[in-house]
Coordinates of N, CA and C in Angstrom, one line a residue:
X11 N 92.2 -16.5 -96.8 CA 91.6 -16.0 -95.6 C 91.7 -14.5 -95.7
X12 N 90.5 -13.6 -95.3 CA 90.2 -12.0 -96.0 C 90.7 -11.8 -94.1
X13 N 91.6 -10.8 -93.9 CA 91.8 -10.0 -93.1 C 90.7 -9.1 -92.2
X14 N 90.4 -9.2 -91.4 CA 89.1 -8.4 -91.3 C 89.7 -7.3 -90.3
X15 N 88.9 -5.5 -90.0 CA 89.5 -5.0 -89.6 C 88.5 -5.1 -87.9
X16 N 89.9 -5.0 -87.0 CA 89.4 -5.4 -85.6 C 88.7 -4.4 -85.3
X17 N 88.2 -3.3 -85.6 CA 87.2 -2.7 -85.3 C 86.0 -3.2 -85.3
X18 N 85.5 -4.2 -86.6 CA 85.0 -4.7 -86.7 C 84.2 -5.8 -86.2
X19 N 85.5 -6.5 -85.6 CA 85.3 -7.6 -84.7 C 84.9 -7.2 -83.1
X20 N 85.2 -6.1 -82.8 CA 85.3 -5.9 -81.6 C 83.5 -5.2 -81.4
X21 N 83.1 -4.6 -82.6 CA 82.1 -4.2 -82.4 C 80.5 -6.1 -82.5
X22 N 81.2 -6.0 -83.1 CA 80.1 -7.7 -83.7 C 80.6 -8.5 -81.9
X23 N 81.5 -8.3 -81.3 CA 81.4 -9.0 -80.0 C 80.6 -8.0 -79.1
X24 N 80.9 -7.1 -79.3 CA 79.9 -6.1 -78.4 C 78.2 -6.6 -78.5
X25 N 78.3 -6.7 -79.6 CA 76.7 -6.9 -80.1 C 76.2 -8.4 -79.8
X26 N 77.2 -9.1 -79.7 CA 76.9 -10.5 -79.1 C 77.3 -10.8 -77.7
X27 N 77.8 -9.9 -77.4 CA 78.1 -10.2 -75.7 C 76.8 -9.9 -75.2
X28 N 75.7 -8.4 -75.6 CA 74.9 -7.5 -75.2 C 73.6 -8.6 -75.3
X29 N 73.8 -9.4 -76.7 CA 72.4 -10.5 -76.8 C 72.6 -11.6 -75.5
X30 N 73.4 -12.1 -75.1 CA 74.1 -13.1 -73.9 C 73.6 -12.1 -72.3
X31 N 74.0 -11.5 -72.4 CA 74.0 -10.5 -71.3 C 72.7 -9.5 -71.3
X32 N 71.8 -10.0 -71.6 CA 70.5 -9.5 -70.9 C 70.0 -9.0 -69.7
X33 N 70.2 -8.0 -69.5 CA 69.9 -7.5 -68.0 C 69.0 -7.0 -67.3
X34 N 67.7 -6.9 -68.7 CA 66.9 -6.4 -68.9 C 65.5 -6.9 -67.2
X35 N 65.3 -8.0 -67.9 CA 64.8 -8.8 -66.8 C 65.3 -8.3 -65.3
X36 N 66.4 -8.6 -65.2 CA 66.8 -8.0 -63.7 C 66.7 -6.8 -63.3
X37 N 66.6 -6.2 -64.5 CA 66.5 -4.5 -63.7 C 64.9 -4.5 -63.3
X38 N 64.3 -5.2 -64.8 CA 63.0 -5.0 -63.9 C 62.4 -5.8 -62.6
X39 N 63.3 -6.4 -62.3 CA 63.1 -7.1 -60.8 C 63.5 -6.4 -59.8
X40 N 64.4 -5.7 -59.8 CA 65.0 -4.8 -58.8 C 64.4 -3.7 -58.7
X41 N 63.7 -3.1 -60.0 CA 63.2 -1.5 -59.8 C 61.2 -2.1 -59.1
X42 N 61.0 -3.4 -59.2 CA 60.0 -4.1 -58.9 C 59.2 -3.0 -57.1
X43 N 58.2 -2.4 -57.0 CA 57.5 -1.9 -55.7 C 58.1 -2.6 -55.0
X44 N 57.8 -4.0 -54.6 CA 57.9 -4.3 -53.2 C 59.6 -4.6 -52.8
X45 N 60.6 -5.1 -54.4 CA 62.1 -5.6 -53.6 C 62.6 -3.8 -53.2
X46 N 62.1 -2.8 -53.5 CA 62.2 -1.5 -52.9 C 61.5 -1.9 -51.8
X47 N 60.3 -1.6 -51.2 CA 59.5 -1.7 -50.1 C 60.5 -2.5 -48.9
X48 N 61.0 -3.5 -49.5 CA 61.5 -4.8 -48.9 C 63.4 -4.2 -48.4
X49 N 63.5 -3.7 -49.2 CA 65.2 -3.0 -48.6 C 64.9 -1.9 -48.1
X50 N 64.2 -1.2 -48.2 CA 64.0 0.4 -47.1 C 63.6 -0.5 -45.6
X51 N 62.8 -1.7 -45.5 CA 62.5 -1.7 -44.6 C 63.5 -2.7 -43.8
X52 N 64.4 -3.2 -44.7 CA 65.7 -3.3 -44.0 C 66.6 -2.5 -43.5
X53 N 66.9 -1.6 -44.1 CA 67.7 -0.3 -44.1 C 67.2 0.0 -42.4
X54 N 66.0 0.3 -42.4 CA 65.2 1.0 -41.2 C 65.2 0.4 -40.4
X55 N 65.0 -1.7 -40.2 CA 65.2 -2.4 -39.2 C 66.5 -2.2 -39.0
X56 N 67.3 -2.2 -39.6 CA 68.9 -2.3 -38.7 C 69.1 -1.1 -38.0
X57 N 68.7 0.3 -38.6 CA 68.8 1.4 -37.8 C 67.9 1.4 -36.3
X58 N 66.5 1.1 -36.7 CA 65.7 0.6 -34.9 C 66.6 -0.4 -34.5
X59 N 67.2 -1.8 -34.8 CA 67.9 -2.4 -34.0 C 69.3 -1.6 -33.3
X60 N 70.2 -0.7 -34.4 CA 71.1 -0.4 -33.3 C 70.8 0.9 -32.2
X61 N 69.3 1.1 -32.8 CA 69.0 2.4 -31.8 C 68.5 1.8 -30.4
X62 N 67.5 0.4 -30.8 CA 67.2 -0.5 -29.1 C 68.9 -0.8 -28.6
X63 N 69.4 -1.7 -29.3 CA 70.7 -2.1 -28.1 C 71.2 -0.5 -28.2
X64 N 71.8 0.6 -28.6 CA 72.5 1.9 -28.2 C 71.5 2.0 -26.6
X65 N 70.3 2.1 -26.8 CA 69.2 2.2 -25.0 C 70.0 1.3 -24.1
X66 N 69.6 0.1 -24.7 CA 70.0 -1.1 -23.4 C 71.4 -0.9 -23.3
X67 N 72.3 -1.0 -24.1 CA 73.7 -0.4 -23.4 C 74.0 0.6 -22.5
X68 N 73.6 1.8 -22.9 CA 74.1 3.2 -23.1 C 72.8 3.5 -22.0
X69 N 71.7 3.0 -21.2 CA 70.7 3.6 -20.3 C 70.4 2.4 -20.0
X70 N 69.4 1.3 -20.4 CA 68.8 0.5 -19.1 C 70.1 -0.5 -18.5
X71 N 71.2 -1.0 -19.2 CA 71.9 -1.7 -18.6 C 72.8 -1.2 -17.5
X72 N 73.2 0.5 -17.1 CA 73.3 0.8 -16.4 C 72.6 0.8 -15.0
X73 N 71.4 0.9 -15.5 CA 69.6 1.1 -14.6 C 70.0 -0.3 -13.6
X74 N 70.2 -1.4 -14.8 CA 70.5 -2.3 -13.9 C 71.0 -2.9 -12.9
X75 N 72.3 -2.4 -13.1 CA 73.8 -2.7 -12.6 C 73.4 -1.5 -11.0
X76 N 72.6 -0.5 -11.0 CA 72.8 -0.3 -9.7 C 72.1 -0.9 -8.8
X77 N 71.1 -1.2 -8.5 CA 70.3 -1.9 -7.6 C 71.7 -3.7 -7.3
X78 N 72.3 -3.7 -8.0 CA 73.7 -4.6 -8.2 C 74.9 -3.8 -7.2
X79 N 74.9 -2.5 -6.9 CA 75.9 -1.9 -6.9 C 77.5 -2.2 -7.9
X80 N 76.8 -2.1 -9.5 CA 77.5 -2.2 -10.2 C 77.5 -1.0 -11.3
X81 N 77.7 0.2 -11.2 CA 77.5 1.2 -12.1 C 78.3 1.2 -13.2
X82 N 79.4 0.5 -13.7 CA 80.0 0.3 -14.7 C 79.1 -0.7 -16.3
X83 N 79.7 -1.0 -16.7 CA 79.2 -1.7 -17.9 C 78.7 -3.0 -17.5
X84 N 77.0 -3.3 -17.6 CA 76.8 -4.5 -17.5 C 77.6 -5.9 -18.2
X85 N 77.7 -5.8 -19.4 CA 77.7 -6.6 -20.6 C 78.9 -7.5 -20.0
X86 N 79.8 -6.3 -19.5 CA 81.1 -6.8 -19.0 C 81.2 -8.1 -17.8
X87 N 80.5 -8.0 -17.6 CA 79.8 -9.6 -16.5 C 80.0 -10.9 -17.2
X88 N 80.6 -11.9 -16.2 CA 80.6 -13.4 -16.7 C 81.0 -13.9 -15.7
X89 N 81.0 -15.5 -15.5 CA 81.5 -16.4 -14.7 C 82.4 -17.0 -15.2
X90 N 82.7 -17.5 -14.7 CA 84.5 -18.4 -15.1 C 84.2 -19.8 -14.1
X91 N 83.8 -21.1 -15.1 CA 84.0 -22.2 -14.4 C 84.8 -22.7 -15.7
X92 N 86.0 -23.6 -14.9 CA 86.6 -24.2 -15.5 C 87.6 -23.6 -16.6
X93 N 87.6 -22.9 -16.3 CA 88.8 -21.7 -17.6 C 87.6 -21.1 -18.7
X94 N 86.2 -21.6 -18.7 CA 85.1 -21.0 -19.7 C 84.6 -19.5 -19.1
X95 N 84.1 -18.8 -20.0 CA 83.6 -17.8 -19.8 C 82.4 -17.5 -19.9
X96 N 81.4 -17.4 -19.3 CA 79.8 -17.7 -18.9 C 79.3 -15.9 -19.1
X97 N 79.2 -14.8 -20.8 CA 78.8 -13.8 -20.2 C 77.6 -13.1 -20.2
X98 N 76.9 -13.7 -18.9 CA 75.5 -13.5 -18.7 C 75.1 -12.1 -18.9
X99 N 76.1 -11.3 -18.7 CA 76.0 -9.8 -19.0 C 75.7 -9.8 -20.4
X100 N 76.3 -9.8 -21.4 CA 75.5 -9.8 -23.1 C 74.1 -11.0 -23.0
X101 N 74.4 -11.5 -22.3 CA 72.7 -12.5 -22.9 C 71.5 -11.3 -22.1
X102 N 72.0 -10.8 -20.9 CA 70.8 -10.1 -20.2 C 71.1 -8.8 -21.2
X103 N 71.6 -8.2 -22.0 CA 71.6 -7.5 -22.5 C 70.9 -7.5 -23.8
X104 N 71.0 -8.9 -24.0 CA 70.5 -9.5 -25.7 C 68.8 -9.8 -25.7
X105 N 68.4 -10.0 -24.1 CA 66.9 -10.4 -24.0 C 66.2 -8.9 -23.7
X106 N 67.2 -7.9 -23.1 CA 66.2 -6.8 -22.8 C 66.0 -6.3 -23.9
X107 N 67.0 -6.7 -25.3 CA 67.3 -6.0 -26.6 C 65.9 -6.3 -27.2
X108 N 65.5 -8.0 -26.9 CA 64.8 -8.5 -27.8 C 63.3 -8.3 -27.2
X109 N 62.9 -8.3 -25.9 CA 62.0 -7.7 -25.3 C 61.5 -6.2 -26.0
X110 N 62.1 -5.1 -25.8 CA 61.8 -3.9 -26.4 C 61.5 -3.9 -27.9
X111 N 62.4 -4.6 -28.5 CA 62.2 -4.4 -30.1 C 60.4 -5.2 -30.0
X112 N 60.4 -6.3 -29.2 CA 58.9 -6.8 -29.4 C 57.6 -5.9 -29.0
X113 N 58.2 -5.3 -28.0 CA 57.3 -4.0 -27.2 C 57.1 -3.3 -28.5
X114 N 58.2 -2.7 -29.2 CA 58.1 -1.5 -29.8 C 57.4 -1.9 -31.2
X115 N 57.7 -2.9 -31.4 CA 57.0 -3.5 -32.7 C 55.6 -3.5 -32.9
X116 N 55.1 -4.3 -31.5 CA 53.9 -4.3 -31.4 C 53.2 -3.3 -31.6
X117 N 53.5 -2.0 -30.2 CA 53.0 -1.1 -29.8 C 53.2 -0.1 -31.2
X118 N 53.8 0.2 -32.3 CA 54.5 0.9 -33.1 C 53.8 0.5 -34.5
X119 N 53.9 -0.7 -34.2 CA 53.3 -1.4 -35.6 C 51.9 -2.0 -35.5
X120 N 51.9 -3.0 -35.2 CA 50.9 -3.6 -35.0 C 49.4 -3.3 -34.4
X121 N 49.6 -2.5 -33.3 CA 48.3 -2.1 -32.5 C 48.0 -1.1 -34.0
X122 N 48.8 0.1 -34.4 CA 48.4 0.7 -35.0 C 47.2 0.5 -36.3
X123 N 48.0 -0.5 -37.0 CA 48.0 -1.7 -38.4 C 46.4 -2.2 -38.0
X124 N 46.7 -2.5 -36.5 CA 44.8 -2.9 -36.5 C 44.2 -2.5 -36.2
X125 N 44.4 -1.3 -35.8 CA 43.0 -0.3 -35.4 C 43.0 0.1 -36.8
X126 N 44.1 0.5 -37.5 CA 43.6 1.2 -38.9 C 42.6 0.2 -39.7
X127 N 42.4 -1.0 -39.6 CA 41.9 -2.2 -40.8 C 40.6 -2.2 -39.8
X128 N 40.4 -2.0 -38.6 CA 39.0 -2.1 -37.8 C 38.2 -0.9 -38.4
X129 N 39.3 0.6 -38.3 CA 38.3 1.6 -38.4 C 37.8 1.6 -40.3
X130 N 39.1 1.1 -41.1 CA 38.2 0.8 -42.5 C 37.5 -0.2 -43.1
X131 N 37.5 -1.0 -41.6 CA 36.9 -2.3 -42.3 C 37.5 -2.6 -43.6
X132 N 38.7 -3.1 -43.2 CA 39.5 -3.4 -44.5 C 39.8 -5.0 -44.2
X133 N 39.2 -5.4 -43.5 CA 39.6 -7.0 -43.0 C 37.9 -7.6 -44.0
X134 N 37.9 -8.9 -44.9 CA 36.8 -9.4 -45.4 C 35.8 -9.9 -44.6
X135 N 34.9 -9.3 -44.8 CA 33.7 -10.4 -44.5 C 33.5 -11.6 -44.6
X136 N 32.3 -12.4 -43.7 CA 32.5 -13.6 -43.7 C 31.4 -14.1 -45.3
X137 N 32.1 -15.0 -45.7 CA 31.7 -15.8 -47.0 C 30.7 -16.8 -47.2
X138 N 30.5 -17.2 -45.8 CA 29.8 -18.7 -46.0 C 29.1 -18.5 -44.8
X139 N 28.0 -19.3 -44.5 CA 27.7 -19.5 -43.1 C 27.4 -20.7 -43.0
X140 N 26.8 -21.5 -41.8 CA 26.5 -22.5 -41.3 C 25.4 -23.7 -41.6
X141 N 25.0 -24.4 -42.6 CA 23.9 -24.8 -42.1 C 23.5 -25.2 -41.3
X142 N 22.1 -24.7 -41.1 CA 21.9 -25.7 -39.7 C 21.7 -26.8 -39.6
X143 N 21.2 -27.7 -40.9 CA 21.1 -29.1 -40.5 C 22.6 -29.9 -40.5
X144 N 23.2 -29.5 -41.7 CA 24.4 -30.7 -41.5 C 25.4 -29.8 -41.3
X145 N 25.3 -28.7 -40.6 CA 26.3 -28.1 -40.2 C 27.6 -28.0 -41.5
X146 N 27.2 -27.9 -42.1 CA 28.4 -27.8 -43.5 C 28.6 -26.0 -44.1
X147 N 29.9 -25.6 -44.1 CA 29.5 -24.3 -44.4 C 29.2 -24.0 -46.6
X148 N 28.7 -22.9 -46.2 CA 28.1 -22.6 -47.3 C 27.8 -21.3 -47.7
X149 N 28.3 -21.1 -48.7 CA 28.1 -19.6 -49.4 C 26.7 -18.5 -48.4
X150 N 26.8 -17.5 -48.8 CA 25.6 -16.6 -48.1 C 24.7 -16.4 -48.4
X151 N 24.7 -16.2 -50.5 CA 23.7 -16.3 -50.8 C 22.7 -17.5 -50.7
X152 N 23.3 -18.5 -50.7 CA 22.4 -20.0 -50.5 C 20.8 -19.9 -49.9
X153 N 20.3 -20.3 -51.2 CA 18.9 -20.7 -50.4 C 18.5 -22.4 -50.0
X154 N 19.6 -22.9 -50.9 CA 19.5 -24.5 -50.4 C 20.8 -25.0 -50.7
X155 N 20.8 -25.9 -49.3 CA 22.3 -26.3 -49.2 C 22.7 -27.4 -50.1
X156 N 23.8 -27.4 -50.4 CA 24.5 -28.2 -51.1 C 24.9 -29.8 -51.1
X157 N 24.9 -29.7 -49.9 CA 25.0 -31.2 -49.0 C 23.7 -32.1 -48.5
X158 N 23.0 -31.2 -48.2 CA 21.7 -31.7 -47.4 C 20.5 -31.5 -48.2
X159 N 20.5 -30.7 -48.8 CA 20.1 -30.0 -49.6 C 18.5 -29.1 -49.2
X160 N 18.7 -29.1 -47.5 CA 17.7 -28.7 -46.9 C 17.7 -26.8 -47.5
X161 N 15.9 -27.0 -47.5 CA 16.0 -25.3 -48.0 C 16.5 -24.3 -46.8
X162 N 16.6 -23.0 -47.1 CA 16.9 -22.4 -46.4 C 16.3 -21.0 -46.6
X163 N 16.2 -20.2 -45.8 CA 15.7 -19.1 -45.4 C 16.2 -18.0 -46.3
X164 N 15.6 -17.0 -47.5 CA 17.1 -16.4 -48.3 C 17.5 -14.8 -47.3
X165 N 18.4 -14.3 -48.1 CA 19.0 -13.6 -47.0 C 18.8 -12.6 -46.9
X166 N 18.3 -11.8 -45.8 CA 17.8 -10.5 -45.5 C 17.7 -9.0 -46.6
X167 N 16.5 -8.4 -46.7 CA 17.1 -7.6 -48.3 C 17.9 -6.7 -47.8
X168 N 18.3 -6.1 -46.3 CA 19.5 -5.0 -46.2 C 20.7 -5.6 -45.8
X169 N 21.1 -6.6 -46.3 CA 22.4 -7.5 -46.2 C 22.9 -7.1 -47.5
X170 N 24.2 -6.7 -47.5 CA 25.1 -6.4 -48.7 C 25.3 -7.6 -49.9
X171 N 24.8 -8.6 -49.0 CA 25.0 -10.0 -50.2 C 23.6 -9.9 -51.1
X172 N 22.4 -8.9 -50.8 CA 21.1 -9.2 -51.7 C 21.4 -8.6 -53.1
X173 N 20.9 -9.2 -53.9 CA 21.1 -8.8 -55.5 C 19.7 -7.5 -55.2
X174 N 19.8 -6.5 -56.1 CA 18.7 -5.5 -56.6 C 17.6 -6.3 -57.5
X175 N 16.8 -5.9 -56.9 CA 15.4 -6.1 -58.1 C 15.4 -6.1 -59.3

């Protein structure tokens, strides 16, 4: 049996741990556009989440509690039947939470998101239309339907669906 020197060995495991342990793959999943896109916009949801409840705590739940004559901390509210503790104070805190986050999402996101896709017309056009006899839908260009096989009218030459001359 030939002695071998552990320098040796230690390098030939390096070299075979490195073939086993491929990481290659996963980095390129990680450095991937969207699983970025996708953790910033976690990052950013949890910061708007503790910025909505920091409001509802820290300003409307006060708002509330006075028309209550209760100017201390809503949250702190509960009933007590039977030795249980009922604290309606965090649930009314938890719905105005979830209320505004919907407001603000909406208003913030969404209205925005769809005026921008109206003003570029970035939403598709429609693909098919109707026949009229058997009511079956059908591509645009169609001059005879598929089903019925009734002819059809072809389609307008300033319609973006007409082929050039």
């Amino acid at each position: 049996m030939t002695e071998r020197d552990p320098r040796d060995r230690i390098e030939e495991f390096a070299r075979s741990g490195a073939r086993r342990l491929d990481l290659t793959g996963f980095r390129d999943f990680i450095l991937r556009g969207n699983v970025i896109d996708l953790a910033i916009g976690i990052v950013i949801g949890t910061a708007f989440t503790a910025l909505v409840k920091s409001m509802v705590d820290d300003f409307l739940t006060p708002l509330v509690g006075i028309p209550l004559d209760r100017a201390q901390d809503f949250s702190d509210r509960y009933w007590t039947v039977g030795g249980s503790h009922f604290k309606y104070g965090d649930f009314v805190n938890s719905v105005i939470a979830f209320v505004l986050m919907g407001v603000a999402l909406y208003y913030l996101v969404v209205r925005p998101m769809n005026s921008l896709m109206d003003r570029f017309n970035l939403t598709k056009g429609a693909t098919t239309k109707v026949c009229p006899e058997c009511k079956s839908a059908i591509p645009l260009d169609a001059t005879r339907c598929a089903f019925c096989t009734v002819v059809l009218a072809p389609p307008p030459p300033d319609s973006e669906h007409a082929h050039p001359a």
